[in-house]
Tab-separated table of C-alpha atoms in Angstrom:
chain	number	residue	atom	x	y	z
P	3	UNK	CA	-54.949	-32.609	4.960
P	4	UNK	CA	-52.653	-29.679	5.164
P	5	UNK	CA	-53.331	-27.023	7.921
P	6	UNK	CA	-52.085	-23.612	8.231
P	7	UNK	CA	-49.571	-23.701	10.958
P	8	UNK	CA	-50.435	-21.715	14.222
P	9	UNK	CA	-49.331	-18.351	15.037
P	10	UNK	CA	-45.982	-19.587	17.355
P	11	UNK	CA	-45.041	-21.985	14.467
P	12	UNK	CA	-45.296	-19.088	11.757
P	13	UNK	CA	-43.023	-16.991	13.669
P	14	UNK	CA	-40.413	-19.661	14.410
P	15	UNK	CA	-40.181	-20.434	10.850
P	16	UNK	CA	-40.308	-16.544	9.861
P	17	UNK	CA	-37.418	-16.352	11.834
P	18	UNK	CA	-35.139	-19.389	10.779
P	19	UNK	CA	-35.922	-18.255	7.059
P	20	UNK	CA	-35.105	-14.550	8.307
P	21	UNK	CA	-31.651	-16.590	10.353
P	22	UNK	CA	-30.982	-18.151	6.842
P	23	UNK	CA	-31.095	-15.292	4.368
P	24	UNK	CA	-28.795	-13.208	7.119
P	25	UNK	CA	-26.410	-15.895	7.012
P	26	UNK	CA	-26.253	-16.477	2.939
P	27	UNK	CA	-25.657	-12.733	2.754
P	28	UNK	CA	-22.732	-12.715	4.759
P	29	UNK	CA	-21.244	-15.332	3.425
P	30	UNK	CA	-21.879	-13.247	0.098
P	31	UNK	CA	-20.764	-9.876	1.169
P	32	UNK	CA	-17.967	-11.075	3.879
P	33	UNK	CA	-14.723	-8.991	3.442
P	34	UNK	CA	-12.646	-10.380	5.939
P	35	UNK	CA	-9.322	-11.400	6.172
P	36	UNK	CA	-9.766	-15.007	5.933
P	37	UNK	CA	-11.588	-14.481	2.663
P	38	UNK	CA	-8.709	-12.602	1.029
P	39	UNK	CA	-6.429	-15.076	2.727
P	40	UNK	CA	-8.066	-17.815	0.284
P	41	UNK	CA	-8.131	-16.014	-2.214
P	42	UNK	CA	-4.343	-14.811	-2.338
P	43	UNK	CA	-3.397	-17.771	-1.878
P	44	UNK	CA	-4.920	-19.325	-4.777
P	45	UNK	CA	-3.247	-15.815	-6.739
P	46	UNK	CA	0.114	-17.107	-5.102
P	47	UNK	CA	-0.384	-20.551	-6.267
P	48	UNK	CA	-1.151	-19.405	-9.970
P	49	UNK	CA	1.160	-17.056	-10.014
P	50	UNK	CA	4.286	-18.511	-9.042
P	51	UNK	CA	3.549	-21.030	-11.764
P	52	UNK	CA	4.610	-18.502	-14.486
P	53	UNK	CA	7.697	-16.601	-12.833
P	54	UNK	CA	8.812	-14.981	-15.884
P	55	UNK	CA	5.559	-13.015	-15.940
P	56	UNK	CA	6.084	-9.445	-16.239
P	57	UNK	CA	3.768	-8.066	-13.828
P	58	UNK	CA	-0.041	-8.337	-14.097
P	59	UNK	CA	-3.136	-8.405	-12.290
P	60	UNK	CA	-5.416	-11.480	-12.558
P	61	UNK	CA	-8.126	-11.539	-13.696
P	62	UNK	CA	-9.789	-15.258	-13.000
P	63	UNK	CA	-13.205	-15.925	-11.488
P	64	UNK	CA	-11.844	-17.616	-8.992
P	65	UNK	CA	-9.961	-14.927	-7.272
P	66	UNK	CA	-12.081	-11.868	-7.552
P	67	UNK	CA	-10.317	-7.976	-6.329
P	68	UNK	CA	-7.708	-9.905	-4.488
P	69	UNK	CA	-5.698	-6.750	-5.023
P	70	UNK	CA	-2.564	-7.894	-6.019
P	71	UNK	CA	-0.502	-7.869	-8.905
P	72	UNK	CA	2.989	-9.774	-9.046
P	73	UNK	CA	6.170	-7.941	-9.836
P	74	UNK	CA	10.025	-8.816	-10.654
P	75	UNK	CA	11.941	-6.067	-9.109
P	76	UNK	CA	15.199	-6.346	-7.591
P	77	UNK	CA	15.243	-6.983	-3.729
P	78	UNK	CA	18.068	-4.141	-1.885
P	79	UNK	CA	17.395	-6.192	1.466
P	80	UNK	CA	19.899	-8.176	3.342
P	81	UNK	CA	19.518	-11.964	3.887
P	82	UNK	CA	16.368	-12.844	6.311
P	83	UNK	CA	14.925	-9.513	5.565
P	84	UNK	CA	11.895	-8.992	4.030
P	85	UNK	CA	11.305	-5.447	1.878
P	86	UNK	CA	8.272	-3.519	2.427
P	87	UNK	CA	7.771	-0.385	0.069
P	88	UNK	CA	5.466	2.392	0.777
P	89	UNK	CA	4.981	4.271	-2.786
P	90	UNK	CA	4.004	7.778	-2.102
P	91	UNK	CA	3.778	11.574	-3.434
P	92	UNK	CA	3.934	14.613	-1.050
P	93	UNK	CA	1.140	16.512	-2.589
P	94	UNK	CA	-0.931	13.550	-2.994
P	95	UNK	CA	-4.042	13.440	-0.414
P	96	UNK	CA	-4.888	10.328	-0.427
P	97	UNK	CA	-1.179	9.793	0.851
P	98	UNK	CA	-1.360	12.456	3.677
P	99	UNK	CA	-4.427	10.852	4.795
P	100	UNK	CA	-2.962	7.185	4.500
P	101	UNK	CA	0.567	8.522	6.759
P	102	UNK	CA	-0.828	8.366	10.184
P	103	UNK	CA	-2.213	4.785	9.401
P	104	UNK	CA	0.845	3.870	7.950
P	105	UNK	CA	3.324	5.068	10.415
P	106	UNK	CA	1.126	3.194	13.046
P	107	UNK	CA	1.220	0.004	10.829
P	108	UNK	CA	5.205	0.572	10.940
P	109	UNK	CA	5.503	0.814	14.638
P	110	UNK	CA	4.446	-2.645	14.690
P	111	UNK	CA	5.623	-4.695	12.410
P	112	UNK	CA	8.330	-7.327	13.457
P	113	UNK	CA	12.193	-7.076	13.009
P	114	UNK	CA	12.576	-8.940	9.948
P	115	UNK	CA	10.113	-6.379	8.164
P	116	UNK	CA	12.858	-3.865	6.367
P	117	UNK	CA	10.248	-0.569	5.314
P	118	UNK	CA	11.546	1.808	2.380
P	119	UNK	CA	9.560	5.079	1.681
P	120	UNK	CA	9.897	5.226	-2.587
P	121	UNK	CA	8.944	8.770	-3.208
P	122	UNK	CA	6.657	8.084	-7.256
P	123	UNK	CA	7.882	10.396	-10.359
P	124	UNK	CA	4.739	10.197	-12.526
P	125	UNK	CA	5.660	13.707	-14.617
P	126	UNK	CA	9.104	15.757	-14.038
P	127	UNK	CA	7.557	17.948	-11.806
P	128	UNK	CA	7.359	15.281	-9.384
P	129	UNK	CA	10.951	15.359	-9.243
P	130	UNK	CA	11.714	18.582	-6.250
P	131	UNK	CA	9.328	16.824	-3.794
P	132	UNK	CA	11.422	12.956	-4.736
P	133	UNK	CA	14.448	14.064	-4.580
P	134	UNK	CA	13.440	16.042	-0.958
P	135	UNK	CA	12.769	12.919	0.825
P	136	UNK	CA	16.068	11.601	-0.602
P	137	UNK	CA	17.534	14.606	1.409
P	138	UNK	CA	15.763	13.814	4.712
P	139	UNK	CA	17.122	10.400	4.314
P	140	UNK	CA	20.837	11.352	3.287
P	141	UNK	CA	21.007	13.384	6.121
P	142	UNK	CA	19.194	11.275	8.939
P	143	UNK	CA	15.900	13.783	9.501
P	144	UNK	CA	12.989	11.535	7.998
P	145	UNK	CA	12.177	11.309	10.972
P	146	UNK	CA	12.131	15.390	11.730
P	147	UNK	CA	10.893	16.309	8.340
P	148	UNK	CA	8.601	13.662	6.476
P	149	UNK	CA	5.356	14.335	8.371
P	150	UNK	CA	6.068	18.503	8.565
P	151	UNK	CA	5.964	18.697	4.609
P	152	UNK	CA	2.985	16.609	3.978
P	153	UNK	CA	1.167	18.779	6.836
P	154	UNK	CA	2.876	21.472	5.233
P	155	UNK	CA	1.467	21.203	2.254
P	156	UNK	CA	-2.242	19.325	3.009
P	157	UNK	CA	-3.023	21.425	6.387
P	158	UNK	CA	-0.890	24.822	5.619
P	159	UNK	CA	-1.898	24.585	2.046
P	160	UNK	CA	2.005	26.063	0.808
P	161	UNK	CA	3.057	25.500	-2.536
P	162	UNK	CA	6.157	23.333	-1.805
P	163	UNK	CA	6.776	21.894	-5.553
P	164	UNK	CA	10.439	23.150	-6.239
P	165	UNK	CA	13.573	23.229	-5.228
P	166	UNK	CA	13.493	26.537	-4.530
P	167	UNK	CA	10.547	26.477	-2.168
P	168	UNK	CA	11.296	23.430	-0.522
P	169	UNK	CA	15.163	24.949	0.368
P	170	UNK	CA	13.247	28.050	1.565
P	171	UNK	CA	10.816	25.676	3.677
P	172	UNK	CA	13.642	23.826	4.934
P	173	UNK	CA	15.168	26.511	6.130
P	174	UNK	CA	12.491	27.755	7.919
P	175	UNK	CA	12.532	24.284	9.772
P	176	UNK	CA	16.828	23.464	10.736
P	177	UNK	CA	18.157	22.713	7.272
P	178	UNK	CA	19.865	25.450	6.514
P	179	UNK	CA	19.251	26.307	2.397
P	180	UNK	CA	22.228	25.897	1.085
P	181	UNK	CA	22.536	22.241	2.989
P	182	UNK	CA	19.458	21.551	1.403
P	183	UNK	CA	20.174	22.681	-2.049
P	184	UNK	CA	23.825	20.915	-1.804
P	185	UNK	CA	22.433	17.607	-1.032
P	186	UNK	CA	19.502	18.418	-3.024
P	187	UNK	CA	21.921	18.330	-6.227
P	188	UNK	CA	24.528	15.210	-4.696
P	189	UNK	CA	25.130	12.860	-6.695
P	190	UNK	CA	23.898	10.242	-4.163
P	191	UNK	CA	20.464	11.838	-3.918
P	192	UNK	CA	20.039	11.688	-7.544
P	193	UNK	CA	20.995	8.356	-7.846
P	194	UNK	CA	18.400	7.225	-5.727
P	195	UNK	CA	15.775	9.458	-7.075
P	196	UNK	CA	16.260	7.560	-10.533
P	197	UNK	CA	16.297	4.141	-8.434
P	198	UNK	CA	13.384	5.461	-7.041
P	199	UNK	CA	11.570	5.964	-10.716
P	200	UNK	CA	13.150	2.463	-11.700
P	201	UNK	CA	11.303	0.484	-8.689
P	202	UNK	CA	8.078	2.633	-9.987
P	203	UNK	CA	8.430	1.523	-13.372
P	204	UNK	CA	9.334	-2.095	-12.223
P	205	UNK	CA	6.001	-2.528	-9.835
P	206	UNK	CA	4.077	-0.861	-12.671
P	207	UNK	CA	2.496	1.801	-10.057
P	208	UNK	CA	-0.485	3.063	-11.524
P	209	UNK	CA	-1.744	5.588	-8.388
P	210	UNK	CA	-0.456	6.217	-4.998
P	211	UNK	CA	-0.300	5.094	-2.551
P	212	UNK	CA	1.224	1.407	-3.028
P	213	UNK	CA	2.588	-1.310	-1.597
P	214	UNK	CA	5.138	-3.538	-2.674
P	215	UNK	CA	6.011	-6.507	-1.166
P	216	UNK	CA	9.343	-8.730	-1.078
P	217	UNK	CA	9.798	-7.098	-4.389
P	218	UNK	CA	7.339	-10.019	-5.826
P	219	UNK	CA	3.941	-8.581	-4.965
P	220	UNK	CA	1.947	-5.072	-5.373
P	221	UNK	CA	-1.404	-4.206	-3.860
P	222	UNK	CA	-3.142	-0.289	-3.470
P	223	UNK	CA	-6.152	1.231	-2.534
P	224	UNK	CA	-7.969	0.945	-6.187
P	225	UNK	CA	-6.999	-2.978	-6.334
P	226	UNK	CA	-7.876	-4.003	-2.605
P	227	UNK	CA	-11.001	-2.065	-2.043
P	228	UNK	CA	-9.519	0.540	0.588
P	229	UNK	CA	-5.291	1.224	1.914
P	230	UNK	CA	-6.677	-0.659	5.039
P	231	UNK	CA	-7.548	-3.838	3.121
P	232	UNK	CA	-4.496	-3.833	1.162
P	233	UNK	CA	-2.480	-3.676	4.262
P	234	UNK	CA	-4.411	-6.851	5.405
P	235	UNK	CA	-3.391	-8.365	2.181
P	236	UNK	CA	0.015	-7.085	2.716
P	237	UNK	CA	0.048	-8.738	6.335
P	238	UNK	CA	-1.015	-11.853	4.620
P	239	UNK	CA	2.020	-11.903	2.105
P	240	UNK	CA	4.516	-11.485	4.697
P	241	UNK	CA	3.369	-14.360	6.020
P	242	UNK	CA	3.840	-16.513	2.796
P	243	UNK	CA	7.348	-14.727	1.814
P	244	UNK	CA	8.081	-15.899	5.673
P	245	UNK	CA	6.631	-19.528	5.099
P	246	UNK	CA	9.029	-19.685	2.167
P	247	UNK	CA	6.032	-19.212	-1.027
């Protein structure tokens, strides 16, 4: 006949059940990067089945917030270079709070990683604080001047959203004003500000900030979960574009 099992046999299986329904809900709830490693792969694989796609982000069972959505922009990166493009918008916060973590990301990524800043245009008064980091760029002070305006604005809460202000700002920190405003107006800087718009447009950028990769692939915070899992997922696609996929 059946017997109640003693006390030191309850407990040991107490605990293996307790073991068991630990492990089952971290294999449910695991975020890691081997899990999104599976499952953009499997997005790669369906994906580069239908290369005249215009961008998209799929929507199958089998590869659930994978966080990516495939674009067909034009690469500007020399041979055995792989482009990496940080969408962003001065006054956004979600952007001054991703900078630190992105700048640190930068710092370490390997030579064959080519990184473009693409300053977003989502309404026409986006265009001052665009065509600004267009001037750092043309005149060799990202460097000096990126991470002052977004404090500038964020932590010193000024009102930096036109020309005007941002000369006067400028000013105020070694570009002289009328520098500012020349190369402000250049022809070069609006070139790439309308470049800038057309790489938007291309990766279908629906919030900042984004990440495109190898012109082919587009993650962001809202896809991936979080900026930090969507530069795991990023990490990951290097990877492929390196391994030729």
């Amino acid at each position: 006949a059946w017997a109640w099992p003693p006390a030191s046999r309850r407990a040991e299986l107490t605990e293996r059940r307790g073991r068991r329904a630990r492990s089952a809900r971290q294999r449910r709830t695991s975020l890691d990067v081997q899990d999104h490693t599976i499952r953009a792969r499997q997005f790669v694989l369906i994906v580069m089945l239908r290369p005249g796609d215009t961008p998209r982000l799929v929507t199958t069972r089998r590869v659930p917030r994978c966080g990516i959505v495939t674009s067909t922009s034009t690469v500007d990166t020399p041979a055995g270079k792989i482009e990496l493009i940080e969408f962003f918008w001065y006054s956004c916060p979600h952007c001054n709070a991703f900078e630190p973590r992105f700048a640190e990301w930068v710092s370490k990524v390997s030579k064959d990683i080519e990184v473009k800043r693409v300053p977003v245009r989502f309404r026409d008064d986006f265009e001052a604080q665009q065509r600004a980091y267009y001037v750092w760029e043309s005149l060799g002070m990202v460097e000096a001047m990126h991470g002052k305006l977004f404090q500038a604005i964020h932590t010193e809460k000024q009102n930096l959203s036109s020309a005007n202000a941002l000369a006067a700002w400028a000013a105020k920190n070694g570009l002289p004003e009328q520098k500012f405003l020349e190369t402000f107006n250049s022809f070069g800087v609006a070139t790439k500000a309308r470049r800038a718009t057309q790489l938007q447009e291309a990766f279908k950028v629906q919030g900042v900030p984004a990440l495109g990769v190898a012109g082919r692939f587009y993650t962001d915070g809202s896809l991936a979960g979080s900026m930090e899992r969507a530069l795991q997922i990023t990490d990951y696609l290097i990877g492929e574009v390196r391994r030729g996929r």
